[in-house]
Coordinates of C-alpha atoms in Angstrom, one line a residue:
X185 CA -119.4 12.0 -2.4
X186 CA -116.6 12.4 -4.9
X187 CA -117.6 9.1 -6.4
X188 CA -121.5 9.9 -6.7
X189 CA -120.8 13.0 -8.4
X190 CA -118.3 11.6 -10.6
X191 CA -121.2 8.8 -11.5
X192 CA -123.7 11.5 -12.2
X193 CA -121.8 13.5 -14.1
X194 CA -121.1 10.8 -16.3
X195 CA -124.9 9.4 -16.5
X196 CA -125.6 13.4 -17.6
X197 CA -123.2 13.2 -20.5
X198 CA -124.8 10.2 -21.8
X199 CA -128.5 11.1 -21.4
X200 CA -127.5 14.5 -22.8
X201 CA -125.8 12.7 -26.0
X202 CA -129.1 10.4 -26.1
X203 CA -131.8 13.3 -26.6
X204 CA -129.6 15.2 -29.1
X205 CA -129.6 12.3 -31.0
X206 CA -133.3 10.6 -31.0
X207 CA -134.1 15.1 -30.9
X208 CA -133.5 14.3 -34.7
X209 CA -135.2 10.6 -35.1
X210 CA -138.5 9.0 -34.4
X211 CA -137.5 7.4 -30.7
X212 CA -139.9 4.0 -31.4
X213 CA -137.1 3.1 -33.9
X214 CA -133.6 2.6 -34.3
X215 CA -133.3 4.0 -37.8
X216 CA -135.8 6.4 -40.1
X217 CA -135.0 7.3 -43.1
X218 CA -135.8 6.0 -46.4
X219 CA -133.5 3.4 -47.2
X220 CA -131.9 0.6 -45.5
X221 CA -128.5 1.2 -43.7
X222 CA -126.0 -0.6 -42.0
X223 CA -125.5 0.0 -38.1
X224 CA -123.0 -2.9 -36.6
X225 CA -118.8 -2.8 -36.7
X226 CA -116.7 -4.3 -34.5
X227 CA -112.7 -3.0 -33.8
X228 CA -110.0 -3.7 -32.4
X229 CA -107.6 -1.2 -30.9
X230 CA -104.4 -1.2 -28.5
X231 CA -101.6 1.8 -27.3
X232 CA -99.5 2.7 -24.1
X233 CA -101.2 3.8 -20.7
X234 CA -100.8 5.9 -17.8
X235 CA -101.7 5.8 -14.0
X236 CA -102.8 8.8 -12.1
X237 CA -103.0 8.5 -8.4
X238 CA -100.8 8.3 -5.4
X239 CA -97.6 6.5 -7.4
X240 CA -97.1 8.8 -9.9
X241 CA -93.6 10.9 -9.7
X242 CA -95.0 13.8 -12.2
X243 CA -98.7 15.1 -13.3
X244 CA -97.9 15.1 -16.6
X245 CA -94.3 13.9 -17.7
X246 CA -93.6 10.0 -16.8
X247 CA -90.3 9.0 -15.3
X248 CA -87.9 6.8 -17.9
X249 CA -85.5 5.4 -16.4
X250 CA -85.1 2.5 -13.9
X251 CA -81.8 3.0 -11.0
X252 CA -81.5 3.2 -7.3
X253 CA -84.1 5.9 -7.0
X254 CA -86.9 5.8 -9.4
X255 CA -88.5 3.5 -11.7
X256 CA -89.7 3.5 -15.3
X257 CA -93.0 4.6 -15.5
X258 CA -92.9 3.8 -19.6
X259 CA -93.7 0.7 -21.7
X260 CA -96.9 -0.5 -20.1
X261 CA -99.6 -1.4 -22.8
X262 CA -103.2 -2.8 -23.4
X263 CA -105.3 -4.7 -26.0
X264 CA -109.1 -4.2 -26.4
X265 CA -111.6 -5.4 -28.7
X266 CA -115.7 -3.7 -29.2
X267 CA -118.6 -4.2 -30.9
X268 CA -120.3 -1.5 -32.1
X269 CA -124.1 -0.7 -32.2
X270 CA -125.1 2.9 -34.7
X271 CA -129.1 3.9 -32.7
X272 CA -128.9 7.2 -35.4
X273 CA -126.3 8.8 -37.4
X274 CA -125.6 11.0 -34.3
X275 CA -125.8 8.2 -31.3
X276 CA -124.1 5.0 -31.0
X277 CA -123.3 2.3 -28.1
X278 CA -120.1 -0.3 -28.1
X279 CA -119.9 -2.9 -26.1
X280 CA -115.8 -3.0 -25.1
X281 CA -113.0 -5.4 -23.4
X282 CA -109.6 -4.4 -22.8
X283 CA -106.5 -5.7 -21.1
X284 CA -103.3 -4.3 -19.9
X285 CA -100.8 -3.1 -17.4
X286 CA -100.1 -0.5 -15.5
X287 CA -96.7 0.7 -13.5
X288 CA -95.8 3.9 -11.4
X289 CA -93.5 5.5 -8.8
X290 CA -93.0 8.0 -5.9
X291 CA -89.8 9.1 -4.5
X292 CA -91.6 11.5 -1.7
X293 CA -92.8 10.4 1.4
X294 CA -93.8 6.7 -0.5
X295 CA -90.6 5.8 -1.9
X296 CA -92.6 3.0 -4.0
X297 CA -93.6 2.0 -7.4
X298 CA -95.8 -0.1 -8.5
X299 CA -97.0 -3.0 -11.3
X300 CA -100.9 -3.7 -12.0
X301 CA -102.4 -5.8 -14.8
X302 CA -105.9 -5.2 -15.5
X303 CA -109.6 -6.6 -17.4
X304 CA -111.8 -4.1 -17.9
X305 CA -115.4 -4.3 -19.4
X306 CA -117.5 -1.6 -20.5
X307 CA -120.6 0.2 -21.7
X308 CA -119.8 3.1 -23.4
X309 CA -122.6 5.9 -25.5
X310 CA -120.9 7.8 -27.8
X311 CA -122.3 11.2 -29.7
X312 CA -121.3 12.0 -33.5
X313 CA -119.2 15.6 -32.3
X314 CA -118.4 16.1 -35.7
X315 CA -122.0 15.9 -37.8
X316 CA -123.1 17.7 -34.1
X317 CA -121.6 21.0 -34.4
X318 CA -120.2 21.2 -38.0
X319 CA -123.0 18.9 -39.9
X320 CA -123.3 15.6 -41.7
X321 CA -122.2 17.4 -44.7
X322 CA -118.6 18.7 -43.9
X323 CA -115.4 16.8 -43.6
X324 CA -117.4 13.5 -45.0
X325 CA -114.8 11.2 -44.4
X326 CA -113.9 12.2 -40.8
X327 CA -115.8 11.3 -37.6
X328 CA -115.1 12.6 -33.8
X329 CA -116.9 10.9 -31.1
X330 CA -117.4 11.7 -27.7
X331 CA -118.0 9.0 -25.5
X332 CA -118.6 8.2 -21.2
X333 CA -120.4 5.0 -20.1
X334 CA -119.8 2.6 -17.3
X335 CA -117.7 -1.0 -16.5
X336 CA -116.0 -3.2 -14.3
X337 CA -112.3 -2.9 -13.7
X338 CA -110.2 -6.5 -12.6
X339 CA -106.7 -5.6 -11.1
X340 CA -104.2 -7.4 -9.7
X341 CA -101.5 -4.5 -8.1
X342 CA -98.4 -5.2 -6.1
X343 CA -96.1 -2.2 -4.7
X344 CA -92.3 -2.3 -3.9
X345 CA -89.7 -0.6 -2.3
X346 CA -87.5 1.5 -5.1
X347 CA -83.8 0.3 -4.9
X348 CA -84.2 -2.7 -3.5
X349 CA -87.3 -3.6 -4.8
X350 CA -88.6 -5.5 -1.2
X351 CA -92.4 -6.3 -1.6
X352 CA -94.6 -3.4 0.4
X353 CA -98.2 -3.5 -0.3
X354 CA -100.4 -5.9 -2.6
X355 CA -103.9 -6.0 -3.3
X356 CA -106.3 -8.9 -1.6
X357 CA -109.2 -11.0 -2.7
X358 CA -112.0 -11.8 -0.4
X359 CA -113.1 -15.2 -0.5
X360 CA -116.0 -14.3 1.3
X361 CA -115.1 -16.9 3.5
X362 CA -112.8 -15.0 6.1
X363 CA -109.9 -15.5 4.1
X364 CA -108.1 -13.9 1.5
X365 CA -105.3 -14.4 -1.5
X366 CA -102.3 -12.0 -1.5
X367 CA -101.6 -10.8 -4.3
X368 CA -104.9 -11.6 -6.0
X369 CA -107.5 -9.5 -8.6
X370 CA -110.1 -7.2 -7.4
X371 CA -112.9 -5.7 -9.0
X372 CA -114.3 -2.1 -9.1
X373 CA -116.8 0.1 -10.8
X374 CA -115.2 2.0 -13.7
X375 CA -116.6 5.0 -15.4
X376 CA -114.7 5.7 -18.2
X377 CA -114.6 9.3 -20.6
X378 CA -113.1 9.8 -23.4
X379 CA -113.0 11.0 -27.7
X380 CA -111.9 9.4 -30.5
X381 CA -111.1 10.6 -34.1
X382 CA -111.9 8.3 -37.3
X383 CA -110.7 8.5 -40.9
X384 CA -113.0 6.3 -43.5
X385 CA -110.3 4.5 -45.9
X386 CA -112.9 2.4 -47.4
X387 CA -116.6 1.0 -47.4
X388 CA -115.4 -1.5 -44.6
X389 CA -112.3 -0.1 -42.9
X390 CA -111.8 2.7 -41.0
X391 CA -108.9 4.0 -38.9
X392 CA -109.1 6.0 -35.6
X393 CA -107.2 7.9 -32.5
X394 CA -108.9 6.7 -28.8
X395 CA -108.1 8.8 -26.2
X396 CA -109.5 7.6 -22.7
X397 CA -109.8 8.6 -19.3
X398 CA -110.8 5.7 -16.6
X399 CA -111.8 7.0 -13.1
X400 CA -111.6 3.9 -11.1
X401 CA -113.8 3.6 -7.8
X402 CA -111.0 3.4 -5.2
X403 CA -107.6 4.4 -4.6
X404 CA -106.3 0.4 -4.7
X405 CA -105.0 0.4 -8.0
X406 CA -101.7 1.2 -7.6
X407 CA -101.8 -1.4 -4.1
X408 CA -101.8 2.4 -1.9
X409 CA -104.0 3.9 0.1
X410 CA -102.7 7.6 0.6
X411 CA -102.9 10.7 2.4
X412 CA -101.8 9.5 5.7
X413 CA -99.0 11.4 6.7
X414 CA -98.6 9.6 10.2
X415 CA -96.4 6.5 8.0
X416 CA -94.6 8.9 5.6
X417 CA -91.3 7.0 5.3
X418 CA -92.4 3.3 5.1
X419 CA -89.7 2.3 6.7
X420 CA -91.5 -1.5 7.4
X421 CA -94.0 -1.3 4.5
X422 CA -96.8 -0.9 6.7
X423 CA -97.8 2.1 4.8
X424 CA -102.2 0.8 3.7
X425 CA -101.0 -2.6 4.3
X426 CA -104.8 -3.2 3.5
X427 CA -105.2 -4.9 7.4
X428 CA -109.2 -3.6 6.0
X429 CA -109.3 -5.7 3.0
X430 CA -112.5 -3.5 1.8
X431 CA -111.1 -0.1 2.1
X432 CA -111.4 1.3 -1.0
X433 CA -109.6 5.1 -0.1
X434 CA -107.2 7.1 2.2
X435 CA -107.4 10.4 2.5
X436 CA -106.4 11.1 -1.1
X437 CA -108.1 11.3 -4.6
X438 CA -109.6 8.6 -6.0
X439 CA -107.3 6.4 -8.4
X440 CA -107.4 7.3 -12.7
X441 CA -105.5 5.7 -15.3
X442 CA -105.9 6.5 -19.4
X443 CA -104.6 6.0 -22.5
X444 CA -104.0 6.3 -26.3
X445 CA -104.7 3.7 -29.1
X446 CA -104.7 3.1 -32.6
X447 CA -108.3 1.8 -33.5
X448 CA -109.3 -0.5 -36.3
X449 CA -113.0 -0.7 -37.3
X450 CA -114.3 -3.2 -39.8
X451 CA -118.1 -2.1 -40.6
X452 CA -120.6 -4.9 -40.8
X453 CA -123.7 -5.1 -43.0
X454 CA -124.6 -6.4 -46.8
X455 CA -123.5 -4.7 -49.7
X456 CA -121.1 -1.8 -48.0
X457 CA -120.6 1.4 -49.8
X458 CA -119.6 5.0 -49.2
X459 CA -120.0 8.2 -50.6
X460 CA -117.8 9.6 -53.0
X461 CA -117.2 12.8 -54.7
X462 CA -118.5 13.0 -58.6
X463 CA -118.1 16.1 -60.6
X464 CA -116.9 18.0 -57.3
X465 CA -119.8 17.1 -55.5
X466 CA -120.9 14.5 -52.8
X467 CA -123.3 12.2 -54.7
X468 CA -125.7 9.4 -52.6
X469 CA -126.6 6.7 -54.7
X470 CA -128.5 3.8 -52.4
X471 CA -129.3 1.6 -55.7
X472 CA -125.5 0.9 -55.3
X473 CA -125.0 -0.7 -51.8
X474 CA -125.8 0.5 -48.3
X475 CA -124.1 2.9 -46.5
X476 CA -123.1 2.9 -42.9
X477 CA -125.3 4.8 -40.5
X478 CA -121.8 5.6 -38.6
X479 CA -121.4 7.9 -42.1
X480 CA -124.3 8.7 -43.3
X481 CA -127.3 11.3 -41.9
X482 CA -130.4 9.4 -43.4
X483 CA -132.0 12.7 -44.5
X484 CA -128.7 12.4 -47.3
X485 CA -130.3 10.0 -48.6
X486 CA -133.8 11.7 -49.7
X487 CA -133.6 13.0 -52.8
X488 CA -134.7 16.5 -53.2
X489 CA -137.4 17.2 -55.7
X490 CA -137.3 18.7 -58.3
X491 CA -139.0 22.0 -59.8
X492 CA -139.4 22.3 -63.3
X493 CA -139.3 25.6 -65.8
X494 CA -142.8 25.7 -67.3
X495 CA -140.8 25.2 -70.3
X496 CA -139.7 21.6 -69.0
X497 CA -143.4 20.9 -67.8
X498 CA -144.6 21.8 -71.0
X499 CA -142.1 19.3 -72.8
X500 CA -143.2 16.5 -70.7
X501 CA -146.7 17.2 -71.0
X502 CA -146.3 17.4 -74.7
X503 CA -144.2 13.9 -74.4
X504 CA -146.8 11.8 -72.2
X505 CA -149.9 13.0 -74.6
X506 CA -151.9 10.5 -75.4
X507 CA -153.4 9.9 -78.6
X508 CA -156.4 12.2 -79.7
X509 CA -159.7 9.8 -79.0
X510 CA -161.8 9.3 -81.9
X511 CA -164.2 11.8 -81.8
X512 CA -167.0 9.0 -82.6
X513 CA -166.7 7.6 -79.1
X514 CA -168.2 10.6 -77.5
X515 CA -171.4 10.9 -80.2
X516 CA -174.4 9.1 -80.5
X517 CA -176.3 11.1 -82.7
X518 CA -179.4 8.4 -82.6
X519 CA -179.8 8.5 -79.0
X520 CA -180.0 4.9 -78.8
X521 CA -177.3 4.0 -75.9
X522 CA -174.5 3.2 -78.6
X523 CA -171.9 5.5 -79.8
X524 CA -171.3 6.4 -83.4
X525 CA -168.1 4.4 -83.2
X526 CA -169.8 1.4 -82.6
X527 CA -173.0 2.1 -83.9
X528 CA -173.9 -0.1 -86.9
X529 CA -177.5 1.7 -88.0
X530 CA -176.4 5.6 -86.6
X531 CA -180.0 6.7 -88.2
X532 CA -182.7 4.4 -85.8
X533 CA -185.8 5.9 -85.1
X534 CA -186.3 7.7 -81.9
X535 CA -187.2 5.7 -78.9
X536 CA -185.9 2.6 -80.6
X537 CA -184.4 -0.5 -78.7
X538 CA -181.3 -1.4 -80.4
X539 CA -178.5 -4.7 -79.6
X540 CA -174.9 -3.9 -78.3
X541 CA -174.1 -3.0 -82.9
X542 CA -176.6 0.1 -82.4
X543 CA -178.6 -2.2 -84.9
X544 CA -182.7 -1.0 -83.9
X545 CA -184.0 -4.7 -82.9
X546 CA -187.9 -6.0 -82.2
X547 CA -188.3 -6.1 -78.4
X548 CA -191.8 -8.0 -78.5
X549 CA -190.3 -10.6 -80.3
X550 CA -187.2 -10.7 -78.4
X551 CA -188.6 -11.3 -75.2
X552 CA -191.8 -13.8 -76.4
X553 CA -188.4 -16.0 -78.2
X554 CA -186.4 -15.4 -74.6
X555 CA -186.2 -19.0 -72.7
X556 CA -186.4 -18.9 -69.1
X557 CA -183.0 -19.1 -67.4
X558 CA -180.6 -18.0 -69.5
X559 CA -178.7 -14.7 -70.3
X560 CA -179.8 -11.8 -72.6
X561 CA -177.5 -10.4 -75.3
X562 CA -176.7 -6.7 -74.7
X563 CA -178.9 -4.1 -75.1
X564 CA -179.7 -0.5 -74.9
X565 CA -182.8 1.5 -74.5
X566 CA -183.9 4.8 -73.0
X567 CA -186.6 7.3 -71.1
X568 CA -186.8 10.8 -71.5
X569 CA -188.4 13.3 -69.3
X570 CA -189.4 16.6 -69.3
X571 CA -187.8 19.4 -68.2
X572 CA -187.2 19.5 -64.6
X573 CA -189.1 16.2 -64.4
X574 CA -189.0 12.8 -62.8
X575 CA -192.2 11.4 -64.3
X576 CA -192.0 8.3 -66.1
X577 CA -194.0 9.2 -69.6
X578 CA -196.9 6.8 -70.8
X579 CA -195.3 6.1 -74.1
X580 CA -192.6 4.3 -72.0
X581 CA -194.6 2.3 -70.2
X582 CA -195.4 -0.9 -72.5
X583 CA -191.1 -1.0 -72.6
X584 CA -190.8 -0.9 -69.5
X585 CA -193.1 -3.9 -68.9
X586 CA -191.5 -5.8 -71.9
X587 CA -188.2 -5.3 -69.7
X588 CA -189.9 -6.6 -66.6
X589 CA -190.8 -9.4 -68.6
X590 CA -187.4 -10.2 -69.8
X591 CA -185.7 -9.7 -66.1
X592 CA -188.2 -11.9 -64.7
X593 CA -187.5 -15.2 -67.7
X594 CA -184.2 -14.4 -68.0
X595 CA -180.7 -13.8 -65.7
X596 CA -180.0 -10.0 -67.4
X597 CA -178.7 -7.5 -65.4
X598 CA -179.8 -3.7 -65.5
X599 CA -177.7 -0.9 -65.7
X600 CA -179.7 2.5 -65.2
X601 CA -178.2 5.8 -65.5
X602 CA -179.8 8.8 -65.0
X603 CA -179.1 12.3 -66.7
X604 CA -179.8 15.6 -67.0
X605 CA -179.3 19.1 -69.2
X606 CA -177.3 21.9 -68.3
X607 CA -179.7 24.6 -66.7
X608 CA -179.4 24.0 -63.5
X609 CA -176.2 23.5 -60.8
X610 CA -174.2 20.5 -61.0
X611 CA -175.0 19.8 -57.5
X612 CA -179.0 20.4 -58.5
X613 CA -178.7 18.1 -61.6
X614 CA -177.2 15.2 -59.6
X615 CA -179.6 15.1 -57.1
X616 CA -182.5 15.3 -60.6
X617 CA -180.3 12.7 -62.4
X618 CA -180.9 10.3 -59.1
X619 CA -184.3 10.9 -59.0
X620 CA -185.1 9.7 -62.0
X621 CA -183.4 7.0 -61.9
X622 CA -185.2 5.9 -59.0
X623 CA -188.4 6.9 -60.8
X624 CA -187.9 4.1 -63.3
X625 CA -186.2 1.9 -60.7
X626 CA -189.8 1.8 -58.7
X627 CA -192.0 1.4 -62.0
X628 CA -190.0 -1.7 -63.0
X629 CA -190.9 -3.2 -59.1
X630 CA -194.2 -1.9 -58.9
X631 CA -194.5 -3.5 -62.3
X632 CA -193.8 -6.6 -61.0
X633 CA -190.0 -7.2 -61.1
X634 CA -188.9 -10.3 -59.1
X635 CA -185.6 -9.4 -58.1
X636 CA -184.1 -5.7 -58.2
X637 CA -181.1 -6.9 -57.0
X638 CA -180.1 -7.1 -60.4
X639 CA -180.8 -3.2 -60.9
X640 CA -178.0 -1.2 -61.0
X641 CA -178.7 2.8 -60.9
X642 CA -176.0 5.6 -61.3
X643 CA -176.4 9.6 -61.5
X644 CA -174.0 11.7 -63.3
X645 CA -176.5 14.9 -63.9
X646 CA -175.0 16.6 -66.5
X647 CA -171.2 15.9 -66.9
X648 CA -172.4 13.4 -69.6
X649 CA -174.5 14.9 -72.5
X650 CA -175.0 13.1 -76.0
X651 CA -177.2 16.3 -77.4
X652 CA -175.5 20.0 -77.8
X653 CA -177.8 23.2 -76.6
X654 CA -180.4 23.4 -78.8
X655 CA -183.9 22.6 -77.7
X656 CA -183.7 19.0 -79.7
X657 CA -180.5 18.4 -77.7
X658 CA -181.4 18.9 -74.3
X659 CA -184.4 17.1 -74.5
X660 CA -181.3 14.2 -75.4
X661 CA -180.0 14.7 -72.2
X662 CA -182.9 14.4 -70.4
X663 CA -182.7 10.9 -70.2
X664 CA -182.2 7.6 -67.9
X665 CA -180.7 5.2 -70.2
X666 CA -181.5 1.5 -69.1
X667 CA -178.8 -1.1 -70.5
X668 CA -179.7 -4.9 -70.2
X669 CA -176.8 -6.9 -69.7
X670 CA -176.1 -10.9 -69.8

């Protein structure tokens, strides 16, 4: 039972340091923020170890010295080697392997020691302590993890006799077979807590304190089985001579072993940067390199906007003005389509047809000279109405069929825009602009056009008037203006 909970303890840890960390991103993705980051390393680390478990003379203090009556439980080591996976600024995985040895003793009732050497792989999820609890903006170049996961533990453990040093006890393979190999690895679940401390000396390098815990599923490690106090003196070294190759405990706590390390880590990724203080002040820059989401909180990296003084808004409104427009663009004080900018004859008689210069031209003739098939130049013309009106007037009707005429011989276009004056609601005028328009539309194909395809038809009410209040200028805007167009 001791095992399970140890198992689901561990398991808890991790899925607790998973939701605080996707609490703060979108889960569907490894990274969100708005720039790209770097999230692989790799390290390299190695220190002394420890064993806890039945061969072990002190809880806390290990025995130095090697005689008749106790040996060194001092100078054992390991290597390891991970590769490291950033999921957010606060959540990571790494992917470890580590090697090593273990030793330990007991003078009471085992009068043993012990040598183990050992493979362990692992899965580990670690949670960013430091940006947890204190921020991503504090202490920007340290980093504490806390870490738990799960692996598999190789070990090959032989115990002797202290003095004389007489083989006792030694671990077994099972061949599966029947038969086993003294003296030969075995292989258990490993569940493995720790925390780590890093110090960023560069873009790529950092430097680091481990500090691991490894509860090993059995009480083989150190080649004993304890807790039976029916063999207390071992007098033939029958004491768990492991007869049961598969028992994996005594009556004792389950085997532990830990250690410290020194820890390398070289930061992968394109163009590495970090931050660094300018003007007493932590400045992000991402136009400069990428930063390592090990580091860096992603929300760092969104600049915050910025308010301006009405002053400052003023300054750049002032700045970005463009150019005054030509009041000529926005007159056409003819009424004949073309403004006075363009206009070449500003003075035609009302209700004249005029080219794309403003220059008053003779329709009749224009369309009798017009050849079948081919474009028209530009040209403007328009229909007034009264007020509040959509009928088409008489005195525009002969236009009208010239421009029926010309549509039909030719491959113009028509534009028709409607319009209206001010006295009424823009939403009214809109709605009388677009009538209009479809006034003149439906006298053009009752009057035999061939294709209205080629018929265009805007409303813009009154938001664009070519006459000012008067009576003589709102009669102006009451217009649909019908431009021909190759």
């Amino acid at each position: 039972m001791k095992k399970v909970s140890l198992f689901v303890k561990a398991m808890g840890l991790g899925l607790l340091a998973s939701a605080s960390a996707f609490a703060q991103y979108n889960p569907k993705a490894s990274y969100e923020g708005p720039a790209k980051m770097n999230t692989w390393s790799v390290s390299i680390h190695g220190g002394p170890t420890q064993f806890f478990g039945d061969l072990r003379e002190y809880d806390f203090y290990p025995v130095g010295n090697t005689n008749s009556d106790s040996y060194s439980e001092r100078g054992t080591w390991f290597v390891g080697a991970a590769v490291g996976k950033q999921l957010s600024h606060l959540f990571g995985l790494q992917l470890g392997a580590n090697l090593g040895n273990l030793a330990g003793m007991k003078r009471r009732q085992y009068f043993s020691y012990f040598r183990s050497n050992y493979q362990q792989v692992d899965l580990t999820g670690s949670v960013n302590l430091k940006s947890l609890l204190f921020g991503p903006n504090k202490m920007k170049h340290w980093k504490i993890d806390g870490y738990t996961g799960i692996g598999v533990l190789r070990f090959k453990s032989t115990a002797y006799q202290l003095g004389s040093g007489r083989v006792q006890r030694f671990t077994k393979h099972n061949a599966g077979d029947g038969t086993v190999t003294p003296a030969g690895y075995e292989a258990d679940w490993v569940i493995p807590i720790g925390a780590a401390i890093h110090y960023e000396i560069s873009p790529r390098f950092d430097i680091g304190l481990d500090f691991r815990i490894n509860h090993v599923n059995t009480e083989r490690l150190d080649a004993t089985i304890g807790g039976d106090n029916s063999s207390v003196y071992d007098q033939v070294g029958s004491r768990g001579s492991f007869d049961n190759t598969l028992a994996r405990k005594g009556s004792s706590s389950l085997d532990k072993y830990g250690y410290g390390s020194f820890m390398v880590t070289y930061k992968l990724g394109k163009n590495a940067i970090r931050v660094k203080k300018e003007n007493g002040k932590y400045e992000y820059d991402t136009t400069k390199g990428t930063y390592h989401l090990r580091w860096t909180d992603p929300r760092n990296l969104i600049k915050p906007p910025v308010i301006l003084t009405l002053e400052q808004i003023d300054s750049v409104a002032k700045a970005n003005r463009p150019k005054d427009i030509d009041p000529r663009l926005l007159l056409d004080s003819d009424n004949d389509g073309v403004s006075d900018y363009f206009d070449r004859q500003p003075n035609t008689p009302a209700g004249s047809i005029v080219s794309g210069a403003g220059e008053a031209i003779d329709f009749d003739k224009y369309v009798s000279a017009a050849l079948p098939g081919i474009a028209c130049a530009e040209i403007f013309a328009n229909v007034q109405f009264d007020t509040d009106k959509n009928i088409i007037k008489p005195q525009y009707y002969e236009m009208l069929n010239k421009v029926v005429e010309l549509l039909n011989k030719t491959q113009c276009r028509l534009q028709l825009s409607g319009h209206a004056d001010r006295r009424a609601s823009d939403r009214y005028n809109i709605a009388l602009s677009r009538r209009r328009v479809e006034a003149v539309r439906n006298y053009l194909v009752k009057a035999g056009l061939n294709d209205a395809n080629r018929i265009v038809i805007d409303a813009f009410g009154s938001f664009k008037p070519i006459g000012d209040t008067s009576r003589n200028g709102l009669q102006k805007n009451r217009r649909v203006e019908l431009r021909l167009v190759p």
